Amino acid sequence: DPKIIQKPKYLVAVTGSEKILICEQYLGHNAMYWYRQSAKKPLEFMFSYSYQKLMDNQTASSRFQPQSSKKNHLDLQITALKPDDSATYFCASSRPGQANSDYTFGSGTRLLVI
Amino acid sequence: AQKVTQTQTSISVMEKTTVTMDCVYETQDSSYFLFWYKQTASGEIVFLIRQDSYKKENATVGHYSLNFQKPKSSIGLIITATQIEDSAVYFCAMREGDTNAYKVIFGKGTHLHVLP
C-alpha cells in the first residue's frame, strides 16, 4: 500500500482556474514538503512544514498556498493557474528534528495547464 | 547558499559493470547530510543512501556505495554489478544541519542507461 497518497494523479486545468493538489501520508511523519519537477527546474523545493507549521517557503508566488488541515495532510492550492505551472508536483515527508532523515516521496500529481 | 551540482547528464554502461556518478556540493555549514535518490521511468522517487558529513567512513547499502571526499566537496555514487533495472535518473541531494531548515536541495540528476 502506498505510504504517501497524492491525488489526483493527473490534472488538466484551464489558465486562470484554481486547483487543489491533495497529499496524505501514513508514515507517522510530522514533516511534510512540496517539490515541483519540470524540464526547466528538476525537483525544485517549494515548502516545508513541521507539525503543521510552515518552516520554509521558497515559492516566490503567493498563488501557491499549502494547507495543512490534519497533521498527516499537506495540500497545495494553486490559484490563477498559468501554463508555466505545468509540472509534476511531488509531496514528501520525513521525521522532523532529524536532519539526516531521508524523504519518502509520493507518486506525484502531473499538472497540465492549457 | 547551498548548491548541488551534477555535471553528468547521461551515462551508458554495460550490464554487470561498475558505474560512478559524480556530485559536488557547496555549503557554508560544518554539519550537513548528503543523499542519493533514484527516479524510475514511472516517476517514482526512492531514497538510496546517505552520508553524514561528520562520518569518515563511506556509506554502503547493498550494491550502492559512496565516495565521500570532503576536502573536494564531492560525493560520488558507485553502483557495482549494475542491472538493467538500475536504469533511472539519479539525484544527489543535500540538507544543511546547523539550522532548523528542513529543505533538501537536489541536483539536476544523471540519467543512467544500463545496456544488456
PDB file of C-alpha atoms in Angstrom:
ATOM      1  CA  ASP A   1       0.000   0.000   0.000  1.00  0.00           C
ATOM      2  CA  PRO A   2       1.297   3.474  -0.811  1.00  0.00           C
ATOM      3  CA  LYS A   3       2.599   5.305   2.233  1.00  0.00           C
ATOM      4  CA  ILE A   4       2.020   8.742   0.716  1.00  0.00           C
ATOM      5  CA  ILE A   5      -1.107   9.274  -1.338  1.00  0.00           C
ATOM      6  CA  GLN A   6      -1.278  12.092  -3.841  1.00  0.00           C
ATOM      7  CA  LYS A   7      -4.487  12.899  -5.649  1.00  0.00           C
ATOM      8  CA  PRO A   8      -5.220  13.302  -8.458  1.00  0.00           C
ATOM      9  CA  LYS A   9      -2.508  11.541 -10.402  1.00  0.00           C
ATOM     10  CA  TYR A  10      -3.185  13.640 -13.494  1.00  0.00           C
ATOM     11  CA  LEU A  11      -4.825  17.036 -13.714  1.00  0.00           C
ATOM     12  CA  VAL A  12      -5.663  19.246 -16.673  1.00  0.00           C
ATOM     13  CA  ALA A  13      -6.628  22.811 -15.842  1.00  0.00           C
ATOM     14  CA  VAL A  14      -7.584  25.900 -17.758  1.00  0.00           C
ATOM     15  CA  THR A  15      -5.439  29.035 -17.478  1.00  0.00           C
ATOM     16  CA  GLY A  16      -6.763  31.258 -14.711  1.00  0.00           C
ATOM     17  CA  SER A  17      -8.501  28.491 -12.790  1.00  0.00           C
ATOM     18  CA  GLU A  18      -7.753  27.184  -9.309  1.00  0.00           C
ATOM     19  CA  LYS A  19      -6.849  23.647  -8.271  1.00  0.00           C
ATOM     20  CA  ILE A  20      -6.014  21.811  -5.073  1.00  0.00           C
ATOM     21  CA  LEU A  21      -3.472  19.013  -5.004  1.00  0.00           C
ATOM     22  CA  ILE A  22      -4.025  16.518  -2.209  1.00  0.00           C
ATOM     23  CA  CYS A  23      -1.315  14.827  -0.133  1.00  0.00           C
ATOM     24  CA  GLU A  24      -1.819  12.384   2.733  1.00  0.00           C
ATOM     25  CA  GLN A  25       0.922  10.399   4.424  1.00  0.00           C
ATOM     26  CA  TYR A  26       0.569   7.318   6.608  1.00  0.00           C
ATOM     27  CA  LEU A  27       4.115   7.025   7.879  1.00  0.00           C
ATOM     28  CA  GLY A  28       3.607   8.843  11.157  1.00  0.00           C
ATOM     29  CA  HIS A  29       5.904  11.616   9.937  1.00  0.00           C
ATOM     30  CA  ASN A  30       5.389  15.156  11.109  1.00  0.00           C
ATOM     31  CA  ALA A  31       7.449  16.936   8.472  1.00  0.00           C
ATOM     32  CA  MET A  32       5.978  17.313   5.009  1.00  0.00           C
ATOM     33  CA  TYR A  33       7.138  19.010   1.837  1.00  0.00           C
ATOM     34  CA  TRP A  34       6.165  20.022  -1.649  1.00  0.00           C
ATOM     35  CA  TYR A  35       8.515  19.862  -4.614  1.00  0.00           C
ATOM     36  CA  ARG A  36       7.946  20.710  -8.254  1.00  0.00           C
ATOM     37  CA  GLN A  37       9.600  18.949 -11.138  1.00  0.00           C
ATOM     38  CA  SER A  38       9.658  20.307 -14.650  1.00  0.00           C
ATOM     39  CA  ALA A  39      12.025  20.083 -17.577  1.00  0.00           C
ATOM     40  CA  LYS A  40      13.322  23.557 -16.729  1.00  0.00           C
ATOM     41  CA  LYS A  41      13.965  23.078 -12.993  1.00  0.00           C
ATOM     42  CA  PRO A  42      14.139  19.481 -11.844  1.00  0.00           C
ATOM     43  CA  LEU A  43      12.996  18.813  -8.226  1.00  0.00           C
ATOM     44  CA  GLU A  44      12.623  22.367  -7.056  1.00  0.00           C
ATOM     45  CA  PHE A  45      11.863  22.858  -3.359  1.00  0.00           C
ATOM     46  CA  MET A  46       8.630  24.740  -2.650  1.00  0.00           C
ATOM     47  CA  PHE A  47       7.542  24.388   1.001  1.00  0.00           C
ATOM     48  CA  SER A  48       8.341  22.559   4.190  1.00  0.00           C
ATOM     49  CA  TYR A  49       6.025  22.024   7.148  1.00  0.00           C
ATOM     50  CA  SER A  50       6.738  20.612  10.575  1.00  0.00           C
ATOM     51  CA  TYR A  51       3.912  19.759  12.990  1.00  0.00           C
ATOM     52  CA  GLN A  52       1.564  21.640  10.679  1.00  0.00           C
ATOM     53  CA  LYS A  53       3.617  24.829  10.800  1.00  0.00           C
ATOM     54  CA  LEU A  54       5.298  26.417   7.814  1.00  0.00           C
ATOM     55  CA  MET A  55       9.078  26.145   8.189  1.00  0.00           C
ATOM     56  CA  ASP A  56      10.388  27.263   4.825  1.00  0.00           C
ATOM     57  CA  ASN A  57       8.830  28.825   1.758  1.00  0.00           C
ATOM     58  CA  GLN A  58      10.892  29.087  -1.428  1.00  0.00           C
ATOM     59  CA  THR A  59       7.990  29.836  -3.723  1.00  0.00           C
ATOM     60  CA  ALA A  60       8.051  33.419  -4.912  1.00  0.00           C
ATOM     61  CA  SER A  61       4.408  33.483  -5.905  1.00  0.00           C
ATOM     62  CA  SER A  62       1.550  33.761  -3.406  1.00  0.00           C
ATOM     63  CA  ARG A  63      -0.573  31.831  -5.902  1.00  0.00           C
ATOM     64  CA  PHE A  64       0.803  28.701  -4.254  1.00  0.00           C
ATOM     65  CA  GLN A  65      -0.659  28.109  -0.796  1.00  0.00           C
ATOM     66  CA  PRO A  66      -0.083  24.954   1.247  1.00  0.00           C
ATOM     67  CA  GLN A  67      -2.884  23.874   3.556  1.00  0.00           C
ATOM     68  CA  SER A  68      -2.498  21.500   6.498  1.00  0.00           C
ATOM     69  CA  SER A  69      -5.881  20.557   7.923  1.00  0.00           C
ATOM     70  CA  LYS A  70      -4.553  17.463   9.714  1.00  0.00           C
ATOM     71  CA  LYS A  71      -1.070  16.501  10.792  1.00  0.00           C
ATOM     72  CA  ASN A  72      -0.767  13.900   8.059  1.00  0.00           C
ATOM     73  CA  HIS A  73      -2.168  16.164   5.328  1.00  0.00           C
ATOM     74  CA  LEU A  74      -0.451  18.841   3.299  1.00  0.00           C
ATOM     75  CA  ASP A  75      -2.489  20.001   0.348  1.00  0.00           C
ATOM     76  CA  LEU A  76      -1.342  22.546  -2.195  1.00  0.00           C
ATOM     77  CA  GLN A  77      -3.752  25.159  -3.514  1.00  0.00           C
ATOM     78  CA  ILE A  78      -2.762  26.860  -6.745  1.00  0.00           C
ATOM     79  CA  THR A  79      -4.765  29.868  -7.913  1.00  0.00           C
ATOM     80  CA  ALA A  80      -4.783  31.798 -11.169  1.00  0.00           C
ATOM     81  CA  LEU A  81      -3.080  28.927 -12.951  1.00  0.00           C
ATOM     82  CA  LYS A  82      -0.622  29.683 -15.744  1.00  0.00           C
ATOM     83  CA  PRO A  83       0.795  27.401 -18.439  1.00  0.00           C
ATOM     84  CA  ASP A  84       4.212  27.774 -16.739  1.00  0.00           C
ATOM     85  CA  ASP A  85       2.751  25.997 -13.702  1.00  0.00           C
ATOM     86  CA  SER A  86       2.625  22.809 -15.757  1.00  0.00           C
ATOM     87  CA  ALA A  87       4.841  20.328 -13.937  1.00  0.00           C
ATOM     88  CA  THR A  88       4.763  17.276 -11.725  1.00  0.00           C
ATOM     89  CA  TYR A  89       4.212  18.178  -8.084  1.00  0.00           C
ATOM     90  CA  PHE A  90       5.653  15.808  -5.508  1.00  0.00           C
ATOM     91  CA  CYS A  91       4.729  15.627  -1.876  1.00  0.00           C
ATOM     92  CA  ALA A  92       7.264  14.147   0.548  1.00  0.00           C
ATOM     93  CA  SER A  93       7.577  13.511   4.260  1.00  0.00           C
ATOM     94  CA  SER A  94      10.260  12.792   6.828  1.00  0.00           C
ATOM     95  CA  ARG A  95      10.822  12.580  10.554  1.00  0.00           C
ATOM     96  CA  PRO A  96      11.161  16.122  11.915  1.00  0.00           C
ATOM     97  CA  GLY A  97      14.029  17.203  14.089  1.00  0.00           C
ATOM     98  CA  GLN A  98      16.390  14.781  12.395  1.00  0.00           C
ATOM     99  CA  ALA A  99      18.402  16.485   9.712  1.00  0.00           C
ATOM    100  CA  ASN A 100      19.709  13.152   8.465  1.00  0.00           C
ATOM    101  CA  SER A 101      16.212  11.789   7.928  1.00  0.00           C
ATOM    102  CA  ASP A 102      15.575  10.840   4.323  1.00  0.00           C
ATOM    103  CA  TYR A 103      12.434  11.721   2.409  1.00  0.00           C
ATOM    104  CA  THR A 104       9.656   9.424   1.347  1.00  0.00           C
ATOM    105  CA  PHE A 105       8.015  10.747  -1.815  1.00  0.00           C
ATOM    106  CA  GLY A 106       4.512  10.366  -3.106  1.00  0.00           C
ATOM    107  CA  SER A 107       3.956   9.327  -6.701  1.00  0.00           C
ATOM    108  CA  GLY A 108       3.263  12.898  -7.816  1.00  0.00           C
ATOM    109  CA  THR A 109       0.460  14.863  -9.448  1.00  0.00           C
ATOM    110  CA  ARG A 110       1.111  15.724 -13.078  1.00  0.00           C
ATOM    111  CA  LEU A 111      -0.470  19.093 -13.803  1.00  0.00           C
ATOM    112  CA  LEU A 112      -1.033  20.436 -17.280  1.00  0.00           C
ATOM    113  CA  VAL A 113      -2.329  23.979 -17.639  1.00  0.00           C
ATOM    114  CA  ILE A 114      -3.806  24.819 -21.033  1.00  0.00           C
TER     115      ILE A 114
ATOM    116  CA  ALA B   1      23.728  29.342  -0.082  1.00  0.00           C
ATOM    117  CA  GLN B   2      23.759  25.641  -0.609  1.00  0.00           C
ATOM    118  CA  LYS B   3      24.155  24.184  -4.076  1.00  0.00           C
ATOM    119  CA  VAL B   4      24.359  20.720  -5.566  1.00  0.00           C
ATOM    120  CA  THR B   5      25.873  20.124  -9.000  1.00  0.00           C
ATOM    121  CA  GLN B   6      25.710  17.014 -11.133  1.00  0.00           C
ATOM    122  CA  THR B   7      27.600  17.587 -14.353  1.00  0.00           C
ATOM    123  CA  GLN B   8      26.943  14.217 -15.976  1.00  0.00           C
ATOM    124  CA  THR B   9      23.646  14.466 -17.810  1.00  0.00           C
ATOM    125  CA  SER B  10      23.618  10.913 -19.087  1.00  0.00           C
ATOM    126  CA  ILE B  11      25.765   7.796 -18.682  1.00  0.00           C
ATOM    127  CA  SER B  12      25.534   4.467 -20.516  1.00  0.00           C
ATOM    128  CA  VAL B  13      27.146   1.314 -19.154  1.00  0.00           C
ATOM    129  CA  MET B  14      27.031  -2.361 -19.901  1.00  0.00           C
ATOM    130  CA  GLU B  15      25.147  -4.618 -17.541  1.00  0.00           C
ATOM    131  CA  LYS B  16      27.179  -6.138 -14.658  1.00  0.00           C
ATOM    132  CA  THR B  17      29.786  -3.389 -14.744  1.00  0.00           C
ATOM    133  CA  THR B  18      30.503  -0.670 -12.169  1.00  0.00           C
ATOM    134  CA  VAL B  19      29.465   2.937 -12.652  1.00  0.00           C
ATOM    135  CA  THR B  20      30.293   6.095 -10.731  1.00  0.00           C
ATOM    136  CA  MET B  21      28.102   9.177 -10.805  1.00  0.00           C
ATOM    137  CA  ASP B  22      29.611  12.468  -9.734  1.00  0.00           C
ATOM    138  CA  CYS B  23      28.226  15.150  -7.465  1.00  0.00           C
ATOM    139  CA  VAL B  24      29.782  18.244  -5.936  1.00  0.00           C
ATOM    140  CA  TYR B  25      28.143  20.459  -3.379  1.00  0.00           C
ATOM    141  CA  GLU B  26      28.545  23.862  -1.795  1.00  0.00           C
ATOM    142  CA  THR B  27      27.681  24.725   1.774  1.00  0.00           C
ATOM    143  CA  GLN B  28      28.788  27.093   4.489  1.00  0.00           C
ATOM    144  CA  ASP B  29      27.694  24.732   7.251  1.00  0.00           C
ATOM    145  CA  SER B  30      30.089  22.477   9.135  1.00  0.00           C
ATOM    146  CA  SER B  31      27.387  19.844   9.509  1.00  0.00           C
ATOM    147  CA  TYR B  32      25.363  18.592   6.560  1.00  0.00           C
ATOM    148  CA  PHE B  33      23.832  15.469   5.115  1.00  0.00           C
ATOM    149  CA  LEU B  34      24.151  14.114   1.614  1.00  0.00           C
ATOM    150  CA  PHE B  35      21.643  11.838  -0.061  1.00  0.00           C
ATOM    151  CA  TRP B  36      21.181   9.975  -3.304  1.00  0.00           C
ATOM    152  CA  TYR B  37      17.745   9.263  -4.725  1.00  0.00           C
ATOM    153  CA  LYS B  38      16.624   7.290  -7.744  1.00  0.00           C
ATOM    154  CA  GLN B  39      13.736   8.210 -10.035  1.00  0.00           C
ATOM    155  CA  THR B  40      12.431   5.345 -12.137  1.00  0.00           C
ATOM    156  CA  ALA B  41      10.778   5.581 -15.515  1.00  0.00           C
ATOM    157  CA  SER B  42       7.386   5.509 -13.804  1.00  0.00           C
ATOM    158  CA  GLY B  43       8.319   8.686 -11.961  1.00  0.00           C
ATOM    159  CA  GLU B  44       8.671   7.103  -8.553  1.00  0.00           C
ATOM    160  CA  ILE B  45      11.422   8.670  -6.410  1.00  0.00           C
ATOM    161  CA  VAL B  46      13.109   6.473  -3.827  1.00  0.00           C
ATOM    162  CA  PHE B  47      15.864   7.089  -1.299  1.00  0.00           C
ATOM    163  CA  LEU B  48      19.012   5.044  -1.828  1.00  0.00           C
ATOM    164  CA  ILE B  49      21.810   6.023   0.529  1.00  0.00           C
ATOM    165  CA  ARG B  50      23.005   8.772   2.871  1.00  0.00           C
ATOM    166  CA  GLN B  51      26.339  10.183   4.031  1.00  0.00           C
ATOM    167  CA  ASP B  52      26.601  12.273   7.190  1.00  0.00           C
ATOM    168  CA  SER B  53      29.318  14.913   6.878  1.00  0.00           C
ATOM    169  CA  TYR B  54      30.917  14.060  10.222  1.00  0.00           C
ATOM    170  CA  LYS B  55      31.433  10.415   9.299  1.00  0.00           C
ATOM    171  CA  LYS B  56      34.700   9.484   7.641  1.00  0.00           C
ATOM    172  CA  GLU B  57      33.582   6.047   6.508  1.00  0.00           C
ATOM    173  CA  ASN B  58      31.920   5.847   3.127  1.00  0.00           C
ATOM    174  CA  ALA B  59      28.325   4.642   3.362  1.00  0.00           C
ATOM    175  CA  THR B  60      27.364   1.363   1.704  1.00  0.00           C
ATOM    176  CA  VAL B  61      23.922  -0.123   1.137  1.00  0.00           C
ATOM    177  CA  GLY B  62      23.610  -3.252  -0.979  1.00  0.00           C
ATOM    178  CA  HIS B  63      25.288  -2.609  -4.318  1.00  0.00           C
ATOM    179  CA  TYR B  64      25.329   1.155  -3.718  1.00  0.00           C
ATOM    180  CA  SER B  65      28.280   2.860  -2.098  1.00  0.00           C
ATOM    181  CA  LEU B  66      29.526   6.398  -1.772  1.00  0.00           C
ATOM    182  CA  ASN B  67      32.883   8.005  -2.418  1.00  0.00           C
ATOM    183  CA  PHE B  68      32.877  10.898   0.038  1.00  0.00           C
ATOM    184  CA  GLN B  69      35.755  13.320  -0.490  1.00  0.00           C
ATOM    185  CA  LYS B  70      35.074  16.105   1.972  1.00  0.00           C
ATOM    186  CA  PRO B  71      38.039  18.353   1.036  1.00  0.00           C
ATOM    187  CA  LYS B  72      36.746  18.332  -2.541  1.00  0.00           C
ATOM    188  CA  SER B  73      33.081  18.724  -1.516  1.00  0.00           C
ATOM    189  CA  SER B  74      32.380  15.649  -3.545  1.00  0.00           C
ATOM    190  CA  ILE B  75      30.008  12.735  -3.021  1.00  0.00           C
ATOM    191  CA  GLY B  76      30.072  10.187  -5.791  1.00  0.00           C
ATOM    192  CA  LEU B  77      27.606   7.303  -6.062  1.00  0.00           C
ATOM    193  CA  ILE B  78      29.060   3.955  -7.055  1.00  0.00           C
ATOM    194  CA  ILE B  79      26.850   1.160  -8.312  1.00  0.00           C
ATOM    195  CA  THR B  80      28.531  -2.206  -8.652  1.00  0.00           C
ATOM    196  CA  ALA B  81      27.280  -5.127 -10.736  1.00  0.00           C
ATOM    197  CA  THR B  82      24.747  -2.933 -12.498  1.00  0.00           C
ATOM    198  CA  GLN B  83      21.457  -4.442 -13.605  1.00  0.00           C
ATOM    199  CA  ILE B  84      19.032  -3.386 -16.301  1.00  0.00           C
ATOM    200  CA  GLU B  85      16.618  -2.239 -13.618  1.00  0.00           C
ATOM    201  CA  ASP B  86      19.205   0.243 -12.364  1.00  0.00           C
ATOM    202  CA  SER B  87      18.371   2.330 -15.421  1.00  0.00           C
ATOM    203  CA  ALA B  88      16.897   5.503 -13.954  1.00  0.00           C
ATOM    204  CA  VAL B  89      17.670   9.122 -13.101  1.00  0.00           C
ATOM    205  CA  TYR B  90      19.849   9.526 -10.036  1.00  0.00           C
ATOM    206  CA  PHE B  91      19.664  12.664  -7.928  1.00  0.00           C
ATOM    207  CA  CYS B  92      22.243  13.891  -5.473  1.00  0.00           C
ATOM    208  CA  ALA B  93      20.835  15.984  -2.630  1.00  0.00           C
ATOM    209  CA  MET B  94      21.957  17.891   0.449  1.00  0.00           C
ATOM    210  CA  ARG B  95      20.469  19.170   3.655  1.00  0.00           C
ATOM    211  CA  GLU B  96      22.348  21.546   5.929  1.00  0.00           C
ATOM    212  CA  GLY B  97      22.272  20.505   9.556  1.00  0.00           C
ATOM    213  CA  ASP B  98      23.218  23.529  11.589  1.00  0.00           C
ATOM    214  CA  THR B  99      19.918  25.325  11.247  1.00  0.00           C
ATOM    215  CA  ASN B 100      16.284  24.478  11.658  1.00  0.00           C
ATOM    216  CA  ALA B 101      15.968  24.345   7.906  1.00  0.00           C
ATOM    217  CA  TYR B 102      14.360  21.212   6.605  1.00  0.00           C
ATOM    218  CA  LYS B 103      14.960  21.992   2.983  1.00  0.00           C
ATOM    219  CA  VAL B 104      16.760  19.429   0.866  1.00  0.00           C
ATOM    220  CA  ILE B 105      18.333  20.734  -2.330  1.00  0.00           C
ATOM    221  CA  PHE B 106      18.605  18.415  -5.306  1.00  0.00           C
ATOM    222  CA  GLY B 107      20.980  18.345  -8.225  1.00  0.00           C
ATOM    223  CA  LYS B 108      19.679  18.175 -11.779  1.00  0.00           C
ATOM    224  CA  GLY B 109      20.152  14.429 -11.984  1.00  0.00           C
ATOM    225  CA  THR B 110      22.139  11.932 -14.027  1.00  0.00           C
ATOM    226  CA  HIS B 111      20.313   9.588 -16.365  1.00  0.00           C
ATOM    227  CA  LEU B 112      21.832   6.117 -16.180  1.00  0.00           C
ATOM    228  CA  HIS B 113      21.258   3.676 -19.029  1.00  0.00           C
ATOM    229  CA  VAL B 114      22.272   0.099 -18.325  1.00  0.00           C
ATOM    230  CA  LEU B 115      22.642  -1.819 -21.569  1.00  0.00           C
ATOM    231  CA  PRO B 116      22.283  -5.605 -21.942  1.00  0.00           C
TER     232      PRO B 116
END
